[in-house]
Amino acid sequence: MTSIASAPPYYENHGFHPENIYSTRQPVGANPYPPFSTNIPSVPSYVPRVATHQSSRPVAHSSGRTCTSTVKKIIIIILSILLVICCAIAAFFIWYFVENRCLGSLIECGSSGVCMPPSQWCDGVSHCPNGEDETRCVRLFGPDFILEVYSPISKSWYPVCQDDWNDNYGRIACKDMGYNADTYYYSRGVAAEGSFKSYMKLNTSAGDIDLYKKLYSSDSCASGKVVSLRCIDCGLSTRSVNIMSRIVGGSGAVLGQWPWQVSLHAQGIHVCGGSIITRQWIVTAAHCVEGRFSDPYSWRAFAGILNQNEMFLRDGYRVQQIISHPDYDTDSKDNDIALMKLETPLTFTDTIRPVCLPNPGMMFQPNQQCWISGWGAEYQGGKTSNNLNYVMVPLIERSRCNSIYIYNGMILPTMICAGYLGGGIDSCQGDSGGPLVTNKNSVWWLVGDTSWGTGCASPNRPGVYGNMTVFTDWIYKNMQANR
Ligand code: 4AZ
């Protein structure tokens, strides 16, 4: 077990990370349409050959007229084909401009039709014609989900004052973070901490204009309350956790205990775990979807089921899209995170529910109790488990995990260690991509995704997890760009 004698450092979130996010779709400017030939066959210049067999009608005397009518027919057919193609292209453009102006992972600048990659959104530099990429920047801060808006003028984040705020504004802010309107939970005022010196306030006399144009920075907030915004009812487990409860050294889970846990099957077998964050999005590890596993069609996600035996009898949810972190590094496991978008949204129940993404400003203590769950091997080299297992693992401070006798500098800022230096309890092969969660303020938060480790449950070789707080911003931008 880890014990830290001096003042405990924090695992602090820095929500505003300008990141290099490359589109997994078409490169900007690439022609998204299949090329079609403009080489319309010219009118044949040859004379049709006269059939020689007896039953044919003699055509020699009327060859001029026949030739003309054949040419006419060909022209009509070609024109008809061209007309159908033109109609199809026109229909596509109408759909594209009405429904979905920006192709691939691009985000539209307001309603200007100009599209920007997520990496240029809220990066402190204005790219959109009216600066929307810097003026529609919202985030939820800390364990109370305080809504904050970025001011490109002062280059800082401000909490939103509750004065004149309502759910309609809340829905807009949630949409701008990539959430769908159907999961909206609530917006309420909470007492502003003394640390807030300035606020974003609504200018109610500004009329029916864009929410962000109505917001201005102010040193006062009459209600003394700031907006706490929940875009989805996440982090609720309907079953309490038995702390001394195998994974390696854990115990069998009951239904509803880890309702965000999914089993990800590729070509019909359990390969990795994942965590539900919305009705359509699953967080998993980038190393789970590498190489031949990068094809969404080979995957199925199973939610709300404890036993692998039962999954083999079910259909599972099809995967529509896989977004792997563009800076994922196979060797170091830097940025080991990926998103899977399901073809059909999940129906939330007591046993199928989302976990909360950690907000910037959440502080996880060294030794903080966290839980891992999965169908991974129960001992090093074993086969995957039939039942879902779970176990408590404390966080291990990065500097300690990087010490020469543990991982000797291999723990990067995108990683977090958890487990026991004495060994015996750990995640293992097959748990990858699955959740490392903690309970804070009665909410379950996704602290990490199971990533790597040297063997399983060996002394001084704890489990290594993707540091989710670093990825929250990347997740929101990609959900928003692929709505
Ligand atoms: C794996 O290969 C794996 N002990 C997962 C977790 C750990 C090691 C390996 C950590 O999926």
Tab-separated table of C-alpha atoms and ligand atoms in Angstrom:
chain	number	residue	atom	x	y	z
A	1	MET	CA	0.000	0.000	0.000
A	2	THR	CA	1.152	3.491	-0.608
A	3	SER	CA	1.620	5.966	2.176
A	4	ILE	CA	2.624	9.584	1.664
A	5	ALA	CA	4.074	11.362	4.662
A	6	SER	CA	4.351	14.968	3.420
A	7	ALA	CA	1.541	17.274	2.233
A	8	PRO	CA	-0.356	15.272	-0.386
A	9	PRO	CA	-0.024	16.499	-3.969
A	10	TYR	CA	-3.157	16.562	-6.089
A	11	TYR	CA	-3.998	14.877	-9.356
A	12	GLU	CA	-5.234	18.078	-10.764
A	13	ASN	CA	-7.265	18.573	-13.867
A	14	HIS	CA	-6.377	21.263	-16.330
A	15	GLY	CA	-9.481	21.426	-18.423
A	16	PHE	CA	-8.195	23.802	-21.034
A	17	HIS	CA	-5.724	21.770	-23.033
A	18	PRO	CA	-5.161	22.937	-26.561
A	19	GLU	CA	-4.590	19.582	-28.170
A	20	ASN	CA	-3.487	18.356	-31.523
A	21	ILE	CA	-6.491	16.454	-32.707
A	22	TYR	CA	-6.345	15.055	-36.156
A	23	SER	CA	-9.474	14.109	-37.977
A	24	THR	CA	-10.003	10.395	-38.331
A	25	ARG	CA	-12.172	11.198	-41.330
A	26	GLN	CA	-11.495	12.852	-44.677
A	27	PRO	CA	-8.666	15.389	-44.793
A	28	VAL	CA	-9.917	18.944	-45.169
A	29	GLY	CA	-10.391	19.727	-48.831
A	30	ALA	CA	-10.470	16.106	-49.903
A	31	ASN	CA	-13.198	15.315	-52.410
A	32	PRO	CA	-15.788	13.341	-50.471
A	33	TYR	CA	-17.694	12.217	-53.546
A	34	PRO	CA	-16.868	9.266	-55.733
A	35	PRO	CA	-15.445	10.487	-59.022
A	36	PHE	CA	-17.722	10.002	-61.981
A	37	SER	CA	-16.650	10.146	-65.572
A	38	THR	CA	-17.497	13.196	-67.651
A	39	ASN	CA	-16.384	11.379	-70.784
A	40	ILE	CA	-19.800	11.074	-72.341
A	41	PRO	CA	-19.562	8.587	-75.170
A	42	SER	CA	-19.639	10.506	-78.427
A	43	VAL	CA	-22.091	9.623	-81.174
A	44	PRO	CA	-20.864	6.438	-82.837
A	45	SER	CA	-19.276	7.201	-86.170
A	46	TYR	CA	-19.392	3.677	-87.484
A	47	VAL	CA	-22.206	2.177	-89.571
A	48	PRO	CA	-23.967	-0.690	-87.818
A	49	ARG	CA	-23.171	-4.032	-89.406
A	50	VAL	CA	-26.061	-5.720	-91.155
A	51	ALA	CA	-27.044	-9.052	-89.715
A	52	THR	CA	-26.623	-11.823	-92.259
A	53	HIS	CA	-28.900	-14.531	-91.028
A	54	GLN	CA	-32.170	-15.101	-92.816
A	55	SER	CA	-34.680	-14.305	-90.149
A	56	SER	CA	-33.497	-10.740	-89.804
A	57	ARG	CA	-35.385	-7.901	-91.317
A	58	PRO	CA	-33.332	-6.423	-94.184
A	59	VAL	CA	-31.988	-3.080	-93.013
A	60	ALA	CA	-29.659	-2.121	-95.861
A	61	HIS	CA	-32.092	0.370	-97.409
A	62	SER	CA	-32.961	2.153	-94.185
A	63	SER	CA	-29.475	2.220	-92.538
A	64	GLY	CA	-29.412	6.067	-92.433
A	65	ARG	CA	-32.685	6.345	-90.495
A	66	THR	CA	-31.821	3.379	-88.170
A	67	CYS	CA	-28.479	4.968	-87.380
A	68	THR	CA	-30.128	8.270	-86.472
A	69	SER	CA	-32.720	6.634	-84.226
A	70	THR	CA	-30.045	4.507	-82.477
A	71	VAL	CA	-27.978	7.638	-81.809
A	72	LYS	CA	-31.087	9.376	-80.481
A	73	LYS	CA	-31.791	6.474	-78.165
A	74	ILE	CA	-28.210	6.476	-76.852
A	75	ILE	CA	-28.362	10.238	-76.266
A	76	ILE	CA	-31.677	9.902	-74.400
A	77	ILE	CA	-30.298	7.099	-72.220
A	78	ILE	CA	-27.140	9.066	-71.443
A	79	LEU	CA	-29.127	12.213	-70.661
A	80	SER	CA	-31.442	10.222	-68.395
A	81	ILE	CA	-28.496	8.741	-66.527
A	82	LEU	CA	-26.929	12.195	-66.181
A	83	LEU	CA	-30.237	13.581	-64.905
A	84	VAL	CA	-30.491	10.845	-62.249
A	85	ILE	CA	-26.886	11.488	-61.149
A	86	CYS	CA	-27.508	15.271	-61.005
A	87	CYS	CA	-30.672	14.739	-58.946
A	88	ALA	CA	-28.797	12.442	-56.545
A	89	ILE	CA	-25.985	14.993	-56.140
A	90	ALA	CA	-28.481	17.841	-55.666
A	91	ALA	CA	-30.399	15.797	-53.081
A	92	PHE	CA	-27.153	15.075	-51.253
A	93	PHE	CA	-26.216	18.757	-51.164
A	94	ILE	CA	-29.672	19.748	-49.910
A	95	TRP	CA	-29.435	17.144	-47.142
A	96	TYR	CA	-25.863	18.168	-46.367
A	97	PHE	CA	-26.670	21.857	-45.986
A	98	VAL	CA	-29.891	21.328	-44.096
A	99	GLU	CA	-28.814	18.537	-41.779
A	100	ASN	CA	-25.101	18.389	-41.403
A	101	ARG	CA	-23.048	21.152	-42.846
A	102	CYS	CA	-19.640	19.991	-41.727
A	103	LEU	CA	-18.376	16.663	-42.940
A	104	GLY	CA	-16.442	14.214	-40.809
A	105	SER	CA	-15.135	15.417	-37.468
A	106	LEU	CA	-15.360	19.120	-38.317
A	107	ILE	CA	-17.336	21.585	-36.167
A	108	GLU	CA	-19.336	24.354	-37.818
A	109	CYS	CA	-18.559	27.980	-36.922
A	110	GLY	CA	-22.033	29.097	-35.795
A	111	SER	CA	-24.265	28.743	-38.846
A	112	SER	CA	-21.722	30.218	-41.236
A	113	GLY	CA	-21.069	26.938	-43.041
A	114	VAL	CA	-17.347	27.310	-42.258
A	115	CYS	CA	-15.960	24.159	-40.620
A	116	MET	CA	-13.079	23.784	-38.183
A	117	PRO	CA	-11.254	20.742	-36.780
A	118	PRO	CA	-11.904	20.142	-33.048
A	119	SER	CA	-8.222	20.849	-32.268
A	120	GLN	CA	-8.717	24.509	-33.248
A	121	TRP	CA	-11.789	24.906	-31.043
A	122	CYS	CA	-11.137	26.809	-27.797
A	123	ASP	CA	-7.370	26.836	-28.340
A	124	GLY	CA	-6.974	30.554	-27.562
A	125	VAL	CA	-6.625	31.493	-31.272
A	126	SER	CA	-9.604	32.659	-33.323
A	127	HIS	CA	-10.103	30.731	-36.587
A	128	CYS	CA	-13.839	31.088	-37.411
A	129	PRO	CA	-15.051	34.138	-39.385
A	130	ASN	CA	-16.890	35.484	-36.322
A	131	GLY	CA	-14.604	33.906	-33.742
A	132	GLU	CA	-17.176	31.232	-32.711
A	133	ASP	CA	-14.357	28.750	-32.103
A	134	GLU	CA	-13.319	30.892	-29.133
A	135	THR	CA	-16.674	32.345	-28.053
A	136	ARG	CA	-18.662	29.105	-27.662
A	137	CYS	CA	-16.272	27.491	-25.213
A	138	VAL	CA	-17.991	25.922	-22.230
A	139	ARG	CA	-16.892	23.464	-19.598
A	140	LEU	CA	-18.108	22.007	-16.326
A	141	PHE	CA	-15.724	22.628	-13.462
A	142	GLY	CA	-15.128	20.652	-10.284
A	143	PRO	CA	-17.268	18.081	-8.461
A	144	ASP	CA	-20.298	20.446	-8.428
A	145	PHE	CA	-20.471	20.709	-12.239
A	146	ILE	CA	-20.112	24.511	-12.212
A	147	LEU	CA	-20.766	25.851	-15.717
A	148	GLU	CA	-17.889	28.015	-16.946
A	149	VAL	CA	-17.554	30.032	-20.156
A	150	TYR	CA	-14.207	31.018	-21.684
A	151	SER	CA	-13.531	34.648	-22.380
A	152	PRO	CA	-11.151	35.054	-25.328
A	153	ILE	CA	-10.608	38.672	-24.233
A	154	SER	CA	-9.241	37.961	-20.785
A	155	LYS	CA	-8.190	34.422	-21.827
A	156	SER	CA	-9.757	32.888	-18.736
A	157	TRP	CA	-12.772	30.845	-17.633
A	158	TYR	CA	-15.665	32.434	-15.696
A	159	PRO	CA	-18.512	30.748	-13.794
A	160	VAL	CA	-21.967	31.644	-15.078
A	161	CYS	CA	-24.145	33.656	-12.662
A	162	GLN	CA	-27.534	32.035	-11.998
A	163	ASP	CA	-29.393	35.377	-12.462
A	164	ASP	CA	-31.954	34.973	-15.311
A	165	TRP	CA	-30.526	31.552	-16.254
A	166	ASN	CA	-32.969	28.800	-17.313
A	167	ASP	CA	-33.028	25.213	-18.632
A	168	ASN	CA	-33.184	26.368	-22.250
A	169	TYR	CA	-29.774	27.987	-21.857
A	170	GLY	CA	-28.586	24.862	-20.042
A	171	ARG	CA	-29.637	22.719	-23.008
A	172	ILE	CA	-27.658	24.949	-25.402
A	173	ALA	CA	-24.517	24.691	-23.249
A	174	CYS	CA	-24.920	20.875	-23.016
A	175	LYS	CA	-25.303	20.636	-26.810
A	176	ASP	CA	-22.096	22.648	-27.204
A	177	MET	CA	-20.303	20.017	-25.128
A	178	GLY	CA	-21.553	17.207	-27.421
A	179	TYR	CA	-24.507	15.957	-25.364
A	180	ASN	CA	-27.900	15.193	-26.905
A	181	ALA	CA	-30.958	17.104	-25.678
A	182	ASP	CA	-32.702	13.847	-24.616
A	183	THR	CA	-30.306	13.224	-21.715
A	184	TYR	CA	-30.472	16.760	-20.227
A	185	TYR	CA	-30.747	16.449	-16.451
A	186	TYR	CA	-30.850	19.816	-14.676
A	187	SER	CA	-29.499	23.301	-14.243
A	188	ARG	CA	-29.621	24.848	-10.770
A	189	GLY	CA	-28.015	27.632	-8.792
A	190	VAL	CA	-25.436	26.781	-6.136
A	191	ALA	CA	-23.807	29.167	-3.686
A	192	ALA	CA	-20.805	30.837	-5.316
A	193	GLU	CA	-17.515	30.116	-3.560
A	194	GLY	CA	-15.564	33.047	-2.244
A	195	SER	CA	-12.854	32.319	-4.807
A	196	PHE	CA	-14.998	33.591	-7.710
A	197	LYS	CA	-14.110	37.218	-8.425
A	198	SER	CA	-15.813	37.607	-11.787
A	199	TYR	CA	-18.776	36.006	-13.469
A	200	MET	CA	-20.407	35.652	-16.835
A	201	LYS	CA	-23.851	37.239	-16.707
A	202	LEU	CA	-26.796	37.205	-19.053
A	203	ASN	CA	-27.767	40.456	-20.708
A	204	THR	CA	-31.528	39.898	-20.763
A	205	SER	CA	-32.206	43.079	-22.721
A	206	ALA	CA	-30.075	41.774	-25.595
A	207	GLY	CA	-33.182	40.175	-27.197
A	208	ASP	CA	-33.393	36.865	-28.972
A	209	ILE	CA	-29.750	36.443	-29.893
A	210	ASP	CA	-27.179	33.696	-29.479
A	211	LEU	CA	-26.615	32.657	-25.833
A	212	TYR	CA	-22.908	33.432	-25.956
A	213	LYS	CA	-23.549	36.923	-27.366
A	214	LYS	CA	-25.801	37.582	-24.373
A	215	LEU	CA	-23.042	36.780	-21.896
A	216	TYR	CA	-20.766	39.478	-20.563
A	217	SER	CA	-18.219	39.452	-17.751
A	218	SER	CA	-19.148	41.150	-14.516
A	219	ASP	CA	-17.698	41.458	-11.008
A	220	SER	CA	-21.106	40.991	-9.383
A	221	CYS	CA	-23.796	38.307	-9.329
A	222	ALA	CA	-26.965	39.473	-7.500
A	223	SER	CA	-28.195	35.986	-6.509
A	224	GLY	CA	-24.742	35.010	-5.242
A	225	LYS	CA	-25.373	31.704	-7.036
A	226	VAL	CA	-23.598	30.150	-9.973
A	227	VAL	CA	-24.994	27.636	-12.474
A	228	SER	CA	-24.493	23.952	-11.701
A	229	LEU	CA	-25.253	22.077	-14.942
A	230	ARG	CA	-25.846	18.344	-15.407
A	231	CYS	CA	-26.114	17.325	-19.069
A	232	ILE	CA	-26.764	13.669	-18.209
A	233	ASP	CA	-27.742	11.815	-15.023
A	234	CYS	CA	-24.371	10.084	-14.708
A	235	GLY	CA	-22.406	8.357	-11.981
A	236	LEU	CA	-25.315	6.697	-10.196
A	237	SER	CA	-24.949	3.090	-9.092
A	238	THR	CA	-28.066	1.365	-7.808
A	239	ARG	CA	-26.056	-1.147	-5.739
A	240	SER	CA	-23.663	-0.319	-2.925
A	241	VAL	CA	-20.106	-1.551	-3.063
A	242	ASN	CA	-18.697	-4.202	-0.771
A	243	ILE	CA	-15.232	-2.740	-0.301
A	244	MET	CA	-13.556	-5.947	0.844
A	245	SER	CA	-14.801	-7.628	-1.948
A	246	ARG	CA	-11.436	-10.771	-7.737
A	247	ILE	CA	-10.054	-9.313	-11.758
A	248	VAL	CA	-6.928	-10.591	-9.878
A	249	GLY	CA	-7.881	-10.800	-6.183
A	250	GLY	CA	-11.377	-9.290	-6.605
A	251	SER	CA	-14.966	-10.511	-6.253
A	252	GLY	CA	-17.993	-11.142	-8.416
A	253	ALA	CA	-20.171	-8.127	-9.227
A	254	VAL	CA	-23.963	-7.950	-9.003
A	255	LEU	CA	-26.214	-6.395	-11.635
A	256	GLY	CA	-26.447	-2.596	-11.354
A	257	GLN	CA	-23.244	-2.251	-9.346
A	258	TRP	CA	-21.090	-1.076	-12.285
A	259	PRO	CA	-23.860	-0.137	-14.736
A	260	TRP	CA	-21.446	1.784	-17.040
A	261	GLN	CA	-19.302	-1.323	-17.620
A	262	VAL	CA	-19.526	-2.834	-21.112
A	263	SER	CA	-17.908	-5.929	-22.599
A	264	LEU	CA	-16.506	-5.279	-26.072
A	265	HIS	CA	-16.505	-8.323	-28.354
A	266	ALA	CA	-14.493	-8.484	-31.576
A	267	GLN	CA	-15.249	-11.340	-33.978
A	268	GLY	CA	-17.498	-12.818	-31.306
A	269	ILE	CA	-15.171	-12.936	-28.292
A	270	HIS	CA	-14.572	-10.639	-25.336
A	271	VAL	CA	-11.498	-8.533	-26.080
A	272	CYS	CA	-11.752	-5.416	-23.929
A	273	GLY	CA	-13.880	-3.502	-21.468
A	274	GLY	CA	-15.372	-0.062	-21.913
A	275	SER	CA	-17.383	2.596	-20.032
A	276	ILE	CA	-20.704	4.122	-21.050
A	277	ILE	CA	-20.572	7.947	-20.980
A	278	THR	CA	-23.721	8.767	-23.047
A	279	ARG	CA	-26.439	6.750	-24.813
A	280	GLN	CA	-24.173	6.431	-27.858
A	281	TRP	CA	-20.597	6.850	-26.682
A	282	ILE	CA	-18.298	4.297	-25.005
A	283	VAL	CA	-14.820	5.100	-23.699
A	284	THR	CA	-12.203	2.361	-24.161
A	285	ALA	CA	-8.434	2.073	-24.674
A	286	ALA	CA	-6.748	2.964	-27.989
A	287	HIS	CA	-4.664	-0.229	-27.805
A	288	CYS	CA	-7.951	-2.231	-27.914
A	289	VAL	CA	-8.807	-0.837	-31.362
A	290	GLU	CA	-5.377	-1.011	-33.005
A	291	GLY	CA	-4.605	-2.597	-36.375
A	292	ARG	CA	-7.101	-5.295	-37.392
A	293	PHE	CA	-9.347	-4.227	-34.528
A	294	SER	CA	-9.847	-0.721	-35.949
A	295	ASP	CA	-12.853	-1.775	-38.080
A	296	PRO	CA	-16.082	-0.744	-36.276
A	297	TYR	CA	-18.032	-3.564	-37.979
A	298	SER	CA	-16.057	-6.283	-36.185
A	299	TRP	CA	-17.195	-5.029	-32.744
A	300	ARG	CA	-20.273	-5.564	-30.590
A	301	ALA	CA	-20.874	-3.915	-27.196
A	302	PHE	CA	-22.777	-5.721	-24.415
A	303	ALA	CA	-24.288	-3.670	-21.579
A	304	GLY	CA	-26.201	-4.695	-18.449
A	305	ILE	CA	-25.056	-8.336	-18.604
A	306	LEU	CA	-22.791	-9.977	-16.007
A	307	ASN	CA	-21.890	-13.286	-17.669
A	308	GLN	CA	-20.028	-13.840	-20.912
A	309	ASN	CA	-22.066	-17.063	-21.484
A	310	GLU	CA	-25.198	-14.978	-21.686
A	311	MET	CA	-23.656	-12.495	-24.125
A	312	PHE	CA	-23.001	-15.265	-26.641
A	313	LEU	CA	-26.805	-15.746	-26.812
A	314	ARG	CA	-27.461	-12.021	-27.415
A	315	ASP	CA	-26.919	-9.659	-30.356
A	316	GLY	CA	-25.030	-6.806	-28.687
A	317	TYR	CA	-24.906	-3.219	-29.911
A	318	ARG	CA	-23.250	-2.527	-33.266
A	319	VAL	CA	-20.455	0.028	-33.420
A	320	GLN	CA	-20.772	2.818	-35.997
A	321	GLN	CA	-17.517	4.655	-35.488
A	322	ILE	CA	-14.208	4.337	-33.636
A	323	ILE	CA	-12.119	7.406	-32.805
A	324	SER	CA	-8.679	6.602	-31.462
A	325	HIS	CA	-6.633	9.370	-29.880
A	326	PRO	CA	-4.468	10.839	-32.669
A	327	ASP	CA	-1.458	11.036	-30.347
A	328	TYR	CA	-1.741	7.452	-29.069
A	329	ASP	CA	1.681	5.836	-29.016
A	330	THR	CA	1.807	2.028	-29.340
A	331	ASP	CA	5.178	1.679	-27.609
A	332	SER	CA	4.808	4.023	-24.625
A	333	LYS	CA	0.964	3.713	-24.414
A	334	ASP	CA	0.822	7.523	-24.239
A	335	ASN	CA	-2.803	8.719	-24.835
A	336	ASP	CA	-4.262	5.198	-24.612
A	337	ILE	CA	-7.880	6.227	-25.138
A	338	ALA	CA	-10.507	5.709	-27.839
A	339	LEU	CA	-14.197	6.440	-28.339
A	340	MET	CA	-16.732	4.041	-29.817
A	341	LYS	CA	-20.017	5.377	-31.173
A	342	LEU	CA	-22.862	2.873	-31.093
A	343	GLU	CA	-25.168	2.545	-34.124
A	344	THR	CA	-28.284	2.594	-31.925
A	345	PRO	CA	-28.473	4.486	-28.618
A	346	LEU	CA	-28.605	2.531	-25.367
A	347	THR	CA	-31.772	2.591	-23.278
A	348	PHE	CA	-30.760	3.519	-19.739
A	349	THR	CA	-32.082	1.271	-16.953
A	350	ASP	CA	-30.989	0.428	-13.409
A	351	THR	CA	-28.347	-1.854	-14.905
A	352	ILE	CA	-27.278	0.271	-17.908
A	353	ARG	CA	-26.215	3.797	-16.944
A	354	PRO	CA	-23.424	6.272	-17.733
A	355	VAL	CA	-20.464	7.153	-15.510
A	356	CYS	CA	-19.458	10.818	-15.137
A	357	LEU	CA	-16.426	12.160	-16.974
A	358	PRO	CA	-14.122	13.944	-14.530
A	359	ASN	CA	-14.432	17.692	-14.734
A	360	PRO	CA	-11.369	19.907	-14.781
A	361	GLY	CA	-10.611	21.079	-11.260
A	362	MET	CA	-11.440	17.737	-9.633
A	363	MET	CA	-8.765	16.754	-7.250
A	364	PHE	CA	-8.076	13.084	-6.692
A	365	GLN	CA	-5.882	12.420	-3.662
A	366	PRO	CA	-2.944	10.000	-3.610
A	367	ASN	CA	-4.318	6.817	-2.044
A	368	GLN	CA	-7.864	7.785	-3.119
A	369	GLN	CA	-9.983	4.654	-3.134
A	370	CYS	CA	-10.909	3.658	-6.683
A	371	TRP	CA	-12.545	0.555	-8.173
A	372	ILE	CA	-11.685	-1.441	-11.255
A	373	SER	CA	-14.055	-3.916	-12.922
A	374	GLY	CA	-13.860	-6.304	-15.855
A	375	TRP	CA	-13.914	-9.802	-17.340
A	376	GLY	CA	-10.107	-9.977	-17.463
A	377	ALA	CA	-7.950	-12.911	-16.399
A	378	GLU	CA	-7.998	-13.811	-12.703
A	379	TYR	CA	-4.260	-14.567	-12.713
A	380	GLN	CA	-1.341	-13.711	-14.986
A	381	GLY	CA	-1.640	-15.781	-18.187
A	382	GLY	CA	-5.171	-17.006	-17.305
A	383	LYS	CA	-8.183	-16.911	-19.602
A	384	THR	CA	-10.858	-14.203	-19.394
A	385	SER	CA	-13.434	-14.586	-16.660
A	386	ASN	CA	-17.063	-15.611	-17.288
A	387	ASN	CA	-18.298	-13.252	-14.520
A	388	LEU	CA	-17.768	-9.557	-14.086
A	389	ASN	CA	-15.257	-9.013	-11.260
A	390	TYR	CA	-14.305	-5.896	-9.337
A	391	VAL	CA	-11.861	-4.765	-6.691
A	392	MET	CA	-10.788	-1.634	-4.828
A	393	VAL	CA	-7.390	-0.188	-5.770
A	394	PRO	CA	-5.888	2.982	-4.262
A	395	LEU	CA	-4.343	5.616	-6.534
A	396	ILE	CA	-0.544	5.801	-6.419
A	397	GLU	CA	1.127	9.166	-6.736
A	398	ARG	CA	2.838	9.585	-10.142
A	399	SER	CA	6.284	10.455	-8.756
A	400	ARG	CA	6.207	7.340	-6.618
A	401	CYS	CA	5.012	5.134	-9.489
A	402	ASN	CA	7.827	6.583	-11.616
A	403	SER	CA	10.470	5.689	-9.057
A	404	ILE	CA	13.358	3.496	-10.131
A	405	TYR	CA	12.038	0.408	-8.348
A	406	ILE	CA	8.544	0.695	-9.809
A	407	TYR	CA	8.093	1.986	-13.407
A	408	ASN	CA	11.276	4.074	-13.645
A	409	GLY	CA	9.936	7.124	-15.511
A	410	MET	CA	7.471	5.303	-17.819
A	411	ILE	CA	4.408	6.924	-16.228
A	412	LEU	CA	3.567	9.915	-18.455
A	413	PRO	CA	1.104	12.720	-17.556
A	414	THR	CA	-1.599	10.869	-19.590
A	415	MET	CA	-1.300	7.912	-17.192
A	416	ILE	CA	-2.221	7.216	-13.600
A	417	CYS	CA	-1.139	4.273	-11.399
A	418	ALA	CA	-3.411	2.375	-9.037
A	419	GLY	CA	-2.978	-0.798	-7.081
A	420	TYR	CA	-0.852	-2.400	-4.400
A	421	LEU	CA	2.936	-2.377	-4.321
A	422	GLY	CA	2.778	-5.656	-2.410
A	423	GLY	CA	1.014	-7.256	-5.396
A	424	GLY	CA	-1.894	-9.734	-5.308
A	425	ILE	CA	-4.672	-7.411	-6.529
A	426	ASP	CA	-4.711	-5.884	-10.018
A	427	SER	CA	-6.320	-5.591	-13.430
A	428	CYS	CA	-5.131	-8.120	-16.022
A	429	GLN	CA	-5.408	-9.177	-19.707
A	430	GLY	CA	-9.015	-8.583	-20.863
A	431	ASP	CA	-9.689	-5.760	-18.388
A	432	SER	CA	-8.143	-3.224	-20.782
A	433	GLY	CA	-10.311	-0.284	-21.793
A	434	GLY	CA	-12.547	-0.840	-18.755
A	435	PRO	CA	-13.192	1.632	-15.950
A	436	LEU	CA	-11.187	2.852	-12.965
A	437	VAL	CA	-13.797	4.798	-10.984
A	438	THR	CA	-14.070	6.680	-7.711
A	439	ASN	CA	-16.979	7.974	-5.659
A	440	LYS	CA	-16.904	11.653	-4.710
A	441	ASN	CA	-19.850	13.835	-3.668
A	442	SER	CA	-22.110	10.749	-4.086
A	443	VAL	CA	-21.246	10.563	-7.785
A	444	TRP	CA	-19.156	7.901	-9.571
A	445	TRP	CA	-16.430	9.421	-11.740
A	446	LEU	CA	-14.347	7.806	-14.470
A	447	VAL	CA	-10.793	8.359	-13.207
A	448	GLY	CA	-9.104	6.151	-15.819
A	449	ASP	CA	-9.316	3.426	-18.470
A	450	THR	CA	-7.345	0.201	-17.903
A	451	SER	CA	-4.221	0.491	-20.043
A	452	TRP	CA	-1.134	-1.556	-19.150
A	453	GLY	CA	1.187	-2.966	-16.498
A	454	THR	CA	4.083	-5.401	-16.285
A	455	GLY	CA	2.305	-8.733	-15.781
A	456	CYS	CA	-0.585	-8.812	-13.340
A	457	ALA	CA	-0.546	-8.327	-9.568
A	458	SER	CA	3.264	-8.615	-9.242
A	459	PRO	CA	4.947	-6.700	-6.398
A	460	ASN	CA	6.012	-3.164	-7.399
A	461	ARG	CA	4.163	-3.474	-10.746
A	462	PRO	CA	0.769	-1.811	-10.177
A	463	GLY	CA	-1.817	-1.304	-12.909
A	464	VAL	CA	-1.478	1.713	-15.205
A	465	TYR	CA	-4.584	3.535	-16.399
A	466	GLY	CA	-5.274	6.324	-18.895
A	467	ASN	CA	-5.594	9.591	-16.902
A	468	MET	CA	-9.150	10.531	-17.865
A	469	THR	CA	-9.012	14.097	-16.551
A	470	VAL	CA	-6.490	14.869	-19.293
A	471	PHE	CA	-8.884	13.440	-21.941
A	472	THR	CA	-12.230	14.978	-20.921
A	473	ASP	CA	-11.766	17.956	-23.225
A	474	TRP	CA	-10.758	15.695	-26.182
A	475	ILE	CA	-13.838	13.518	-25.531
A	476	TYR	CA	-16.263	16.481	-25.512
A	477	LYS	CA	-14.794	17.972	-28.687
A	478	ASN	CA	-15.037	14.646	-30.517
A	479	MET	CA	-18.579	13.933	-29.321
A	480	GLN	CA	-19.547	17.399	-30.469
A	481	ALA	CA	-17.888	17.021	-33.864
A	482	ASN	CA	-19.501	13.594	-34.467
A	483	ARG	CA	-23.015	14.194	-33.214
B	1	4AZ	C1	-3.866	-6.201	-20.644
B	1	4AZ	O1	-3.035	-6.751	-21.376
B	1	4AZ	C2	-3.441	-5.749	-19.293
B	1	4AZ	N1	-1.852	-5.408	-14.600
B	1	4AZ	C3	-4.296	-5.023	-18.506
B	1	4AZ	C4	-3.896	-4.584	-17.263
B	1	4AZ	C5	-2.655	-4.871	-16.807
B	1	4AZ	C6	-1.765	-5.624	-17.542
B	1	4AZ	C7	-2.163	-6.055	-18.806
B	1	4AZ	C8	-2.235	-4.371	-15.457
B	1	4AZ	O2	-5.041	-6.032	-21.002
